[in-house]
Amino acid sequence: MPVRYRWGLAALAFVPSAAFAQAPAGAPALEVPVRCRIGTDCFVQNYVDADPGPGMRDFACGRLSYDGHKGTDFRLTDLEAMRRGVAVVAAAPGTVARVRDGMDDVSIRQSGGAPAGREAGNAVVVDHGNGWETQYSHLKRGSIAVKPGDRVEAGTVLAQVGLSGNTEFPHVDFGIRHDGHTLDPYTGKEVGIGEAPACSADQAAAAVPSGTLWSAEARRTLAYRPSAVLGAGLAPEAPKAEVARNGGYGYGGRPMPADTPVLGVWTELMGGRQSDRVTLEVTGPDGRRLFRNEGAVPRPLAVLFFGTEVKKPAPCPWAPGPYRVTVTLRHGDETVLREERRVELR
């Protein structure tokens, strides 16, 4: 049976009630629905939009969402990771209710968007009983490993992360519903009703709320990260975002020839806030800094790509050995993150 994509305007018609202020009793304890290292191999790119109005805000008062978003997006770093295969697993025990397969893995930047009613792409819906169900969307074509009626446990492989439906990057959009009401798994609250969380202009809570639907172990794994380095490294050309996102040669940290005529340096960041400072540095095998550049995030951005060329210090080939790429993100006087990648030139 086709998946019914129900995360639309229906939620806006429900009248707020105290019964849905927190998660209803009997909710399943949700485990992490992907098999990857959160914060290293994959990231929560977008949370549920906690602002019921025209604005957008995630549950922690951050900007990792977009207006009307009703799921939690677990993204991969690039398309090469998708091609290798990353498992999507059931978050709780249940029975497979519906599946849909056959849609191509292609960004909406190329496809122009999915047909109406198929925005979720390839998907699986699992019924957990008592009105509870979870949905796993944007799955890889041909990867679905279950069929309607199959019994699954928490951790049972359902499919792989893909790029089907309305999406620009490889991820699984995870959602949970109770009696047709969509809930935020981080807060246990119904989506699209009530008031937006009261936030200061510079606030980002780190703790998962007490009303969460995530299990105790999942809470620790899914602690809120307002920013992250999605990727960084060197490239044998002036870096291009589309090539980096495709896992192109030289972009993924693999060794490169020392006689490469052009040496590019790049990074892609998640969750930059306006006026954050991004510093990109390259250090050679002898420990000397070859390159340093700093810039400001022009406006709140879900994803920021930065790439430039490193000038060769001499006309001869680059010195062979390990090169270090260091990425630093600062918010005012606070260092939000500082990460290093190593690339070997031979």
PDB file of C-alpha atoms in Angstrom, residues 23-262:
ATOM      1  CA  ALA A  23       3.610  12.915  25.862  1.00  0.00           C
ATOM      2  CA  PRO A  24       0.520  10.728  26.427  1.00  0.00           C
ATOM      3  CA  ALA A  25       0.935   7.763  28.742  1.00  0.00           C
ATOM      4  CA  GLY A  26       2.040   4.536  27.116  1.00  0.00           C
ATOM      5  CA  ALA A  27       4.359   6.157  24.579  1.00  0.00           C
ATOM      6  CA  PRO A  28       7.076   3.821  23.267  1.00  0.00           C
ATOM      7  CA  ALA A  29      10.620   4.560  24.410  1.00  0.00           C
ATOM      8  CA  LEU A  30      12.374   5.523  21.199  1.00  0.00           C
ATOM      9  CA  GLU A  31      15.871   4.376  20.312  1.00  0.00           C
ATOM     10  CA  VAL A  32      18.135   6.105  17.772  1.00  0.00           C
ATOM     11  CA  PRO A  33      16.725   5.211  14.307  1.00  0.00           C
ATOM     12  CA  VAL A  34      20.049   5.144  12.416  1.00  0.00           C
ATOM     13  CA  ARG A  35      23.209   3.052  12.717  1.00  0.00           C
ATOM     14  CA  CYS A  36      25.927   5.661  12.571  1.00  0.00           C
ATOM     15  CA  ARG A  37      28.009   7.657  15.023  1.00  0.00           C
ATOM     16  CA  ILE A  38      25.968  10.739  15.866  1.00  0.00           C
ATOM     17  CA  GLY A  39      28.213  13.796  15.747  1.00  0.00           C
ATOM     18  CA  THR A  40      30.867  12.045  13.626  1.00  0.00           C
ATOM     19  CA  ASP A  41      29.349  10.099  10.713  1.00  0.00           C
ATOM     20  CA  CYS A  42      25.880  11.636  10.867  1.00  0.00           C
ATOM     21  CA  PHE A  43      24.184  14.604  12.485  1.00  0.00           C
ATOM     22  CA  VAL A  44      20.764  15.900  13.446  1.00  0.00           C
ATOM     23  CA  GLN A  45      20.499  18.606  10.794  1.00  0.00           C
ATOM     24  CA  ASN A  46      16.903  19.717  11.439  1.00  0.00           C
ATOM     25  CA  TYR A  47      14.675  19.345  14.478  1.00  0.00           C
ATOM     26  CA  VAL A  48      10.902  19.797  14.675  1.00  0.00           C
ATOM     27  CA  ASP A  49       9.842  23.427  14.277  1.00  0.00           C
ATOM     28  CA  ALA A  50       8.774  24.448  17.790  1.00  0.00           C
ATOM     29  CA  ASP A  51       7.285  27.754  16.596  1.00  0.00           C
ATOM     30  CA  PRO A  52       3.633  27.221  15.549  1.00  0.00           C
ATOM     31  CA  GLY A  53       3.563  30.567  13.751  1.00  0.00           C
ATOM     32  CA  PRO A  54       5.294  31.691  10.562  1.00  0.00           C
ATOM     33  CA  GLY A  55       8.729  31.710  12.208  1.00  0.00           C
ATOM     34  CA  MET A  56      10.973  28.759  12.965  1.00  0.00           C
ATOM     35  CA  ARG A  57      12.862  27.576  16.020  1.00  0.00           C
ATOM     36  CA  ASP A  58      14.009  24.210  17.344  1.00  0.00           C
ATOM     37  CA  PHE A  59      13.153  22.964  20.851  1.00  0.00           C
ATOM     38  CA  ALA A  60      16.439  24.347  22.245  1.00  0.00           C
ATOM     39  CA  CYS A  61      15.828  27.854  20.852  1.00  0.00           C
ATOM     40  CA  GLY A  62      18.324  27.256  18.069  1.00  0.00           C
ATOM     41  CA  ARG A  63      17.949  27.634  14.311  1.00  0.00           C
ATOM     42  CA  LEU A  64      18.248  23.983  13.274  1.00  0.00           C
ATOM     43  CA  SER A  65      14.820  23.698  11.688  1.00  0.00           C
ATOM     44  CA  TYR A  66      12.665  25.374   9.077  1.00  0.00           C
ATOM     45  CA  ASP A  67       9.130  26.722   9.114  1.00  0.00           C
ATOM     46  CA  GLY A  68       6.591  23.920   9.512  1.00  0.00           C
ATOM     47  CA  HIS A  69       9.103  21.067   9.782  1.00  0.00           C
ATOM     48  CA  LYS A  70       7.484  18.122  11.577  1.00  0.00           C
ATOM     49  CA  GLY A  71      10.262  15.522  11.743  1.00  0.00           C
ATOM     50  CA  THR A  72      13.834  15.003  12.918  1.00  0.00           C
ATOM     51  CA  ASP A  73      16.400  14.853  10.103  1.00  0.00           C
ATOM     52  CA  PHE A  74      19.379  12.524  10.588  1.00  0.00           C
ATOM     53  CA  ARG A  75      21.777  13.511   7.794  1.00  0.00           C
ATOM     54  CA  LEU A  76      24.917  11.923   6.394  1.00  0.00           C
ATOM     55  CA  THR A  77      28.061  13.882   5.593  1.00  0.00           C
ATOM     56  CA  ASP A  78      27.976  13.285   1.827  1.00  0.00           C
ATOM     57  CA  LEU A  79      26.622  11.139  -0.986  1.00  0.00           C
ATOM     58  CA  GLU A  80      29.557   8.764  -0.800  1.00  0.00           C
ATOM     59  CA  ALA A  81      28.431   7.773   2.705  1.00  0.00           C
ATOM     60  CA  MET A  82      24.941   7.145   1.305  1.00  0.00           C
ATOM     61  CA  ARG A  83      26.344   4.980  -1.468  1.00  0.00           C
ATOM     62  CA  ARG A  84      28.298   2.880   1.049  1.00  0.00           C
ATOM     63  CA  GLY A  85      25.039   2.320   2.945  1.00  0.00           C
ATOM     64  CA  VAL A  86      23.871   3.462   6.374  1.00  0.00           C
ATOM     65  CA  ALA A  87      21.114   1.440   8.016  1.00  0.00           C
ATOM     66  CA  VAL A  88      17.810   2.920   9.170  1.00  0.00           C
ATOM     67  CA  VAL A  89      16.390   0.856  12.046  1.00  0.00           C
ATOM     68  CA  ALA A  90      13.112   0.619  13.917  1.00  0.00           C
ATOM     69  CA  ALA A  91      13.053   2.974  16.908  1.00  0.00           C
ATOM     70  CA  ALA A  92      10.712   0.700  18.904  1.00  0.00           C
ATOM     71  CA  PRO A  93       8.987  -2.714  18.601  1.00  0.00           C
ATOM     72  CA  GLY A  94       6.002  -2.886  16.295  1.00  0.00           C
ATOM     73  CA  THR A  95       4.520  -4.125  13.028  1.00  0.00           C
ATOM     74  CA  VAL A  96       5.284  -2.705   9.599  1.00  0.00           C
ATOM     75  CA  ALA A  97       2.121  -0.989   8.406  1.00  0.00           C
ATOM     76  CA  ARG A  98       3.076   0.529   5.029  1.00  0.00           C
ATOM     77  CA  VAL A  99       6.070   0.806   2.742  1.00  0.00           C
ATOM     78  CA  ARG A 100       6.880   2.650  -0.475  1.00  0.00           C
ATOM     79  CA  ASP A 101       9.884   2.055  -2.725  1.00  0.00           C
ATOM     80  CA  GLY A 102      10.907   2.783  -6.301  1.00  0.00           C
ATOM     81  CA  MET A 103      11.622   6.521  -6.153  1.00  0.00           C
ATOM     82  CA  ASP A 104      15.037   7.671  -7.358  1.00  0.00           C
ATOM     83  CA  ASP A 105      17.698   9.106  -5.061  1.00  0.00           C
ATOM     84  CA  VAL A 106      18.073  12.589  -6.498  1.00  0.00           C
ATOM     85  CA  SER A 107      18.215  16.063  -4.988  1.00  0.00           C
ATOM     86  CA  ILE A 108      15.295  18.392  -5.631  1.00  0.00           C
ATOM     87  CA  ARG A 109      17.890  20.781  -7.060  1.00  0.00           C
ATOM     88  CA  GLN A 110      18.053  18.371  -9.991  1.00  0.00           C
ATOM     89  CA  SER A 111      14.558  16.869  -9.964  1.00  0.00           C
ATOM     90  CA  GLY A 112      12.567  20.020  -9.211  1.00  0.00           C
ATOM     91  CA  GLY A 113      10.624  18.214  -6.482  1.00  0.00           C
ATOM     92  CA  ALA A 114       8.655  15.028  -5.918  1.00  0.00           C
ATOM     93  CA  PRO A 115       5.102  14.490  -7.234  1.00  0.00           C
ATOM     94  CA  ALA A 116       2.305  15.643  -4.927  1.00  0.00           C
ATOM     95  CA  GLY A 117       1.626  13.108  -2.199  1.00  0.00           C
ATOM     96  CA  ARG A 118       5.072  11.525  -2.554  1.00  0.00           C
ATOM     97  CA  GLU A 119       7.156  14.184  -0.811  1.00  0.00           C
ATOM     98  CA  ALA A 120       8.368  11.638   1.759  1.00  0.00           C
ATOM     99  CA  GLY A 121      10.017   9.593  -0.987  1.00  0.00           C
ATOM    100  CA  ASN A 122      10.642   5.937  -0.238  1.00  0.00           C
ATOM    101  CA  ALA A 123       9.338   5.331   3.268  1.00  0.00           C
ATOM    102  CA  VAL A 124       8.355   2.849   5.966  1.00  0.00           C
ATOM    103  CA  VAL A 125       5.630   3.268   8.600  1.00  0.00           C
ATOM    104  CA  VAL A 126       5.715   1.088  11.738  1.00  0.00           C
ATOM    105  CA  ASP A 127       2.634   0.606  13.944  1.00  0.00           C
ATOM    106  CA  HIS A 128       3.533   0.354  17.651  1.00  0.00           C
ATOM    107  CA  GLY A 129      -0.020  -0.234  18.919  1.00  0.00           C
ATOM    108  CA  ASN A 130      -2.378   1.972  20.924  1.00  0.00           C
ATOM    109  CA  GLY A 131      -2.398   4.624  18.202  1.00  0.00           C
ATOM    110  CA  TRP A 132       1.381   5.065  18.037  1.00  0.00           C
ATOM    111  CA  GLU A 133       3.332   4.915  14.776  1.00  0.00           C
ATOM    112  CA  THR A 134       6.690   6.050  13.467  1.00  0.00           C
ATOM    113  CA  GLN A 135       7.620   7.025   9.920  1.00  0.00           C
ATOM    114  CA  TYR A 136      11.039   6.824   8.218  1.00  0.00           C
ATOM    115  CA  SER A 137      11.233   8.911   5.032  1.00  0.00           C
ATOM    116  CA  HIS A 138      13.649   9.653   2.134  1.00  0.00           C
ATOM    117  CA  LEU A 139      15.026   6.099   2.115  1.00  0.00           C
ATOM    118  CA  LYS A 140      17.416   4.754  -0.522  1.00  0.00           C
ATOM    119  CA  ARG A 141      15.760   3.174  -3.528  1.00  0.00           C
ATOM    120  CA  GLY A 142      15.780  -0.630  -3.394  1.00  0.00           C
ATOM    121  CA  SER A 143      17.045  -0.757   0.210  1.00  0.00           C
ATOM    122  CA  ILE A 144      13.771  -1.446   2.044  1.00  0.00           C
ATOM    123  CA  ALA A 145      14.188  -4.772   3.843  1.00  0.00           C
ATOM    124  CA  VAL A 146      10.680  -5.218   5.331  1.00  0.00           C
ATOM    125  CA  LYS A 147       7.118  -5.582   4.085  1.00  0.00           C
ATOM    126  CA  PRO A 148       3.702  -4.831   5.575  1.00  0.00           C
ATOM    127  CA  GLY A 149       2.853  -7.254   8.367  1.00  0.00           C
ATOM    128  CA  ASP A 150       6.467  -7.912   9.391  1.00  0.00           C
ATOM    129  CA  ARG A 151       7.119  -7.829  13.119  1.00  0.00           C
ATOM    130  CA  VAL A 152      10.135  -5.683  14.068  1.00  0.00           C
ATOM    131  CA  GLU A 153      12.032  -4.989  17.265  1.00  0.00           C
ATOM    132  CA  ALA A 154      13.946  -1.867  18.223  1.00  0.00           C
ATOM    133  CA  GLY A 155      17.072  -2.005  16.068  1.00  0.00           C
ATOM    134  CA  THR A 156      15.607  -4.139  13.262  1.00  0.00           C
ATOM    135  CA  VAL A 157      16.976  -2.908   9.924  1.00  0.00           C
ATOM    136  CA  LEU A 158      14.224  -1.307   7.851  1.00  0.00           C
ATOM    137  CA  ALA A 159      16.207   0.227   4.970  1.00  0.00           C
ATOM    138  CA  GLN A 160      19.102   2.591   4.269  1.00  0.00           C
ATOM    139  CA  VAL A 161      19.421   6.371   4.358  1.00  0.00           C
ATOM    140  CA  GLY A 162      18.643   7.842   0.946  1.00  0.00           C
ATOM    141  CA  LEU A 163      17.877  10.939  -1.096  1.00  0.00           C
ATOM    142  CA  SER A 164      14.367  10.220  -2.376  1.00  0.00           C
ATOM    143  CA  GLY A 165      11.435  12.622  -2.281  1.00  0.00           C
ATOM    144  CA  ASN A 166      11.740  16.302  -1.391  1.00  0.00           C
ATOM    145  CA  THR A 167      15.275  16.556  -0.044  1.00  0.00           C
ATOM    146  CA  GLU A 168      18.605  18.197  -0.899  1.00  0.00           C
ATOM    147  CA  PHE A 169      20.943  16.004   1.147  1.00  0.00           C
ATOM    148  CA  PRO A 170      21.042  12.307   2.156  1.00  0.00           C
ATOM    149  CA  HIS A 171      19.097  11.799   5.358  1.00  0.00           C
ATOM    150  CA  VAL A 172      16.220  10.008   7.027  1.00  0.00           C
ATOM    151  CA  ASP A 173      13.344  12.146   8.273  1.00  0.00           C
ATOM    152  CA  PHE A 174      12.072  10.452  11.428  1.00  0.00           C
ATOM    153  CA  GLY A 175       8.586  11.238  12.735  1.00  0.00           C
ATOM    154  CA  ILE A 176       6.250   9.932  15.396  1.00  0.00           C
ATOM    155  CA  ARG A 177       2.456  10.196  15.640  1.00  0.00           C
ATOM    156  CA  HIS A 178      -0.176   9.283  18.212  1.00  0.00           C
ATOM    157  CA  ASP A 179      -3.793   8.966  17.054  1.00  0.00           C
ATOM    158  CA  GLY A 180      -2.870  11.052  14.024  1.00  0.00           C
ATOM    159  CA  HIS A 181      -1.232  13.825  16.054  1.00  0.00           C
ATOM    160  CA  THR A 182       2.426  14.504  15.183  1.00  0.00           C
ATOM    161  CA  LEU A 183       4.700  14.898  18.196  1.00  0.00           C
ATOM    162  CA  ASP A 184       8.213  16.230  18.726  1.00  0.00           C
ATOM    163  CA  PRO A 185      10.240  13.258  20.059  1.00  0.00           C
ATOM    164  CA  TYR A 186      12.503  15.631  21.986  1.00  0.00           C
ATOM    165  CA  THR A 187       9.714  17.279  23.998  1.00  0.00           C
ATOM    166  CA  GLY A 188       6.761  14.875  23.733  1.00  0.00           C
ATOM    167  CA  LYS A 189       4.576  17.824  22.700  1.00  0.00           C
ATOM    168  CA  GLU A 190       2.228  17.973  19.761  1.00  0.00           C
ATOM    169  CA  VAL A 191       3.570  19.853  16.757  1.00  0.00           C
ATOM    170  CA  GLY A 192       1.945  23.034  15.449  1.00  0.00           C
ATOM    171  CA  ILE A 193      -0.046  24.084  18.501  1.00  0.00           C
ATOM    172  CA  GLY A 194       0.512  26.153  21.635  1.00  0.00           C
ATOM    173  CA  GLU A 195       3.127  28.869  21.912  1.00  0.00           C
ATOM    174  CA  ALA A 196       6.714  29.007  20.765  1.00  0.00           C
ATOM    175  CA  PRO A 197       9.260  28.390  23.550  1.00  0.00           C
ATOM    176  CA  ALA A 198      10.341  31.538  25.372  1.00  0.00           C
ATOM    177  CA  CYS A 199      13.950  32.130  24.376  1.00  0.00           C
ATOM    178  CA  SER A 200      16.493  34.841  24.866  1.00  0.00           C
ATOM    179  CA  ALA A 201      18.246  36.196  21.809  1.00  0.00           C
ATOM    180  CA  ASP A 202      21.344  34.116  22.538  1.00  0.00           C
ATOM    181  CA  GLN A 203      20.128  30.858  24.036  1.00  0.00           C
ATOM    182  CA  ALA A 204      20.685  27.241  23.094  1.00  0.00           C
ATOM    183  CA  ALA A 205      19.788  24.639  25.702  1.00  0.00           C
ATOM    184  CA  ALA A 206      21.956  21.515  25.774  1.00  0.00           C
ATOM    185  CA  ALA A 207      19.713  19.183  27.752  1.00  0.00           C
ATOM    186  CA  VAL A 208      16.979  17.004  26.281  1.00  0.00           C
ATOM    187  CA  PRO A 209      13.667  17.998  27.969  1.00  0.00           C
ATOM    188  CA  SER A 210      12.136  15.805  30.659  1.00  0.00           C
ATOM    189  CA  GLY A 211       9.063  15.035  28.524  1.00  0.00           C
ATOM    190  CA  THR A 212      11.160  13.452  25.784  1.00  0.00           C
ATOM    191  CA  LEU A 213      10.088  10.260  24.027  1.00  0.00           C
ATOM    192  CA  TRP A 214      13.706   9.137  23.581  1.00  0.00           C
ATOM    193  CA  SER A 215      15.011   6.333  25.794  1.00  0.00           C
ATOM    194  CA  ALA A 216      17.622   7.143  28.440  1.00  0.00           C
ATOM    195  CA  GLU A 217      20.421   5.852  26.212  1.00  0.00           C
ATOM    196  CA  ALA A 218      19.128   7.721  23.159  1.00  0.00           C
ATOM    197  CA  ARG A 219      18.962  10.970  25.161  1.00  0.00           C
ATOM    198  CA  ARG A 220      22.673  10.787  25.856  1.00  0.00           C
ATOM    199  CA  THR A 221      23.470  10.019  22.228  1.00  0.00           C
ATOM    200  CA  LEU A 222      21.171  12.731  20.889  1.00  0.00           C
ATOM    201  CA  ALA A 223      22.230  15.590  23.158  1.00  0.00           C
ATOM    202  CA  TYR A 224      21.610  18.866  21.341  1.00  0.00           C
ATOM    203  CA  ARG A 225      24.454  20.123  19.142  1.00  0.00           C
ATOM    204  CA  PRO A 226      23.855  23.687  17.882  1.00  0.00           C
ATOM    205  CA  SER A 227      26.788  23.495  15.448  1.00  0.00           C
ATOM    206  CA  ALA A 228      29.002  20.851  13.863  1.00  0.00           C
ATOM    207  CA  VAL A 229      31.684  20.358  11.232  1.00  0.00           C
ATOM    208  CA  LEU A 230      30.065  18.245   8.528  1.00  0.00           C
ATOM    209  CA  GLY A 231      33.297  17.941   6.602  1.00  0.00           C
ATOM    210  CA  ALA A 232      36.689  19.540   6.022  1.00  0.00           C
ATOM    211  CA  GLY A 233      39.873  18.769   4.149  1.00  0.00           C
ATOM    212  CA  LEU A 234      42.012  19.481   1.126  1.00  0.00           C
ATOM    213  CA  ALA A 235      41.134  19.226  -2.554  1.00  0.00           C
ATOM    214  CA  PRO A 236      43.148  19.060  -5.812  1.00  0.00           C
ATOM    215  CA  GLU A 237      41.297  22.122  -7.139  1.00  0.00           C
ATOM    216  CA  ALA A 238      39.503  25.258  -6.065  1.00  0.00           C
ATOM    217  CA  PRO A 239      36.904  23.596  -3.795  1.00  0.00           C
ATOM    218  CA  LYS A 240      33.344  23.199  -5.028  1.00  0.00           C
ATOM    219  CA  ALA A 241      30.450  22.531  -2.651  1.00  0.00           C
ATOM    220  CA  GLU A 242      28.709  20.090  -4.992  1.00  0.00           C
ATOM    221  CA  VAL A 243      31.883  18.008  -5.403  1.00  0.00           C
ATOM    222  CA  ALA A 244      32.536  17.917  -1.645  1.00  0.00           C
ATOM    223  CA  ARG A 245      28.940  16.836  -1.005  1.00  0.00           C
ATOM    224  CA  ASN A 246      29.341  14.096  -3.569  1.00  0.00           C
ATOM    225  CA  GLY A 247      32.441  12.749  -1.810  1.00  0.00           C
ATOM    226  CA  GLY A 248      34.675  13.694  -4.735  1.00  0.00           C
ATOM    227  CA  TYR A 249      38.316  12.635  -5.134  1.00  0.00           C
ATOM    228  CA  GLY A 250      40.599  14.321  -2.614  1.00  0.00           C
ATOM    229  CA  TYR A 251      37.727  15.811  -0.631  1.00  0.00           C
ATOM    230  CA  GLY A 252      37.188  12.957   1.801  1.00  0.00           C
ATOM    231  CA  GLY A 253      40.578  12.901   3.532  1.00  0.00           C
ATOM    232  CA  ARG A 254      42.185  10.328   1.215  1.00  0.00           C
ATOM    233  CA  PRO A 255      45.893  10.835   0.291  1.00  0.00           C
ATOM    234  CA  MET A 256      46.659  13.154  -2.643  1.00  0.00           C
ATOM    235  CA  PRO A 257      49.754  13.507  -4.882  1.00  0.00           C
ATOM    236  CA  ALA A 258      52.291  16.121  -3.744  1.00  0.00           C
ATOM    237  CA  ASP A 259      52.595  17.411  -7.317  1.00  0.00           C
ATOM    238  CA  THR A 260      48.950  18.513  -7.474  1.00  0.00           C
ATOM    239  CA  PRO A 261      49.017  21.928  -9.226  1.00  0.00           C
ATOM    240  CA  VAL A 262      46.302  23.414  -7.023  1.00  0.00           C
TER     241      VAL A 262
END
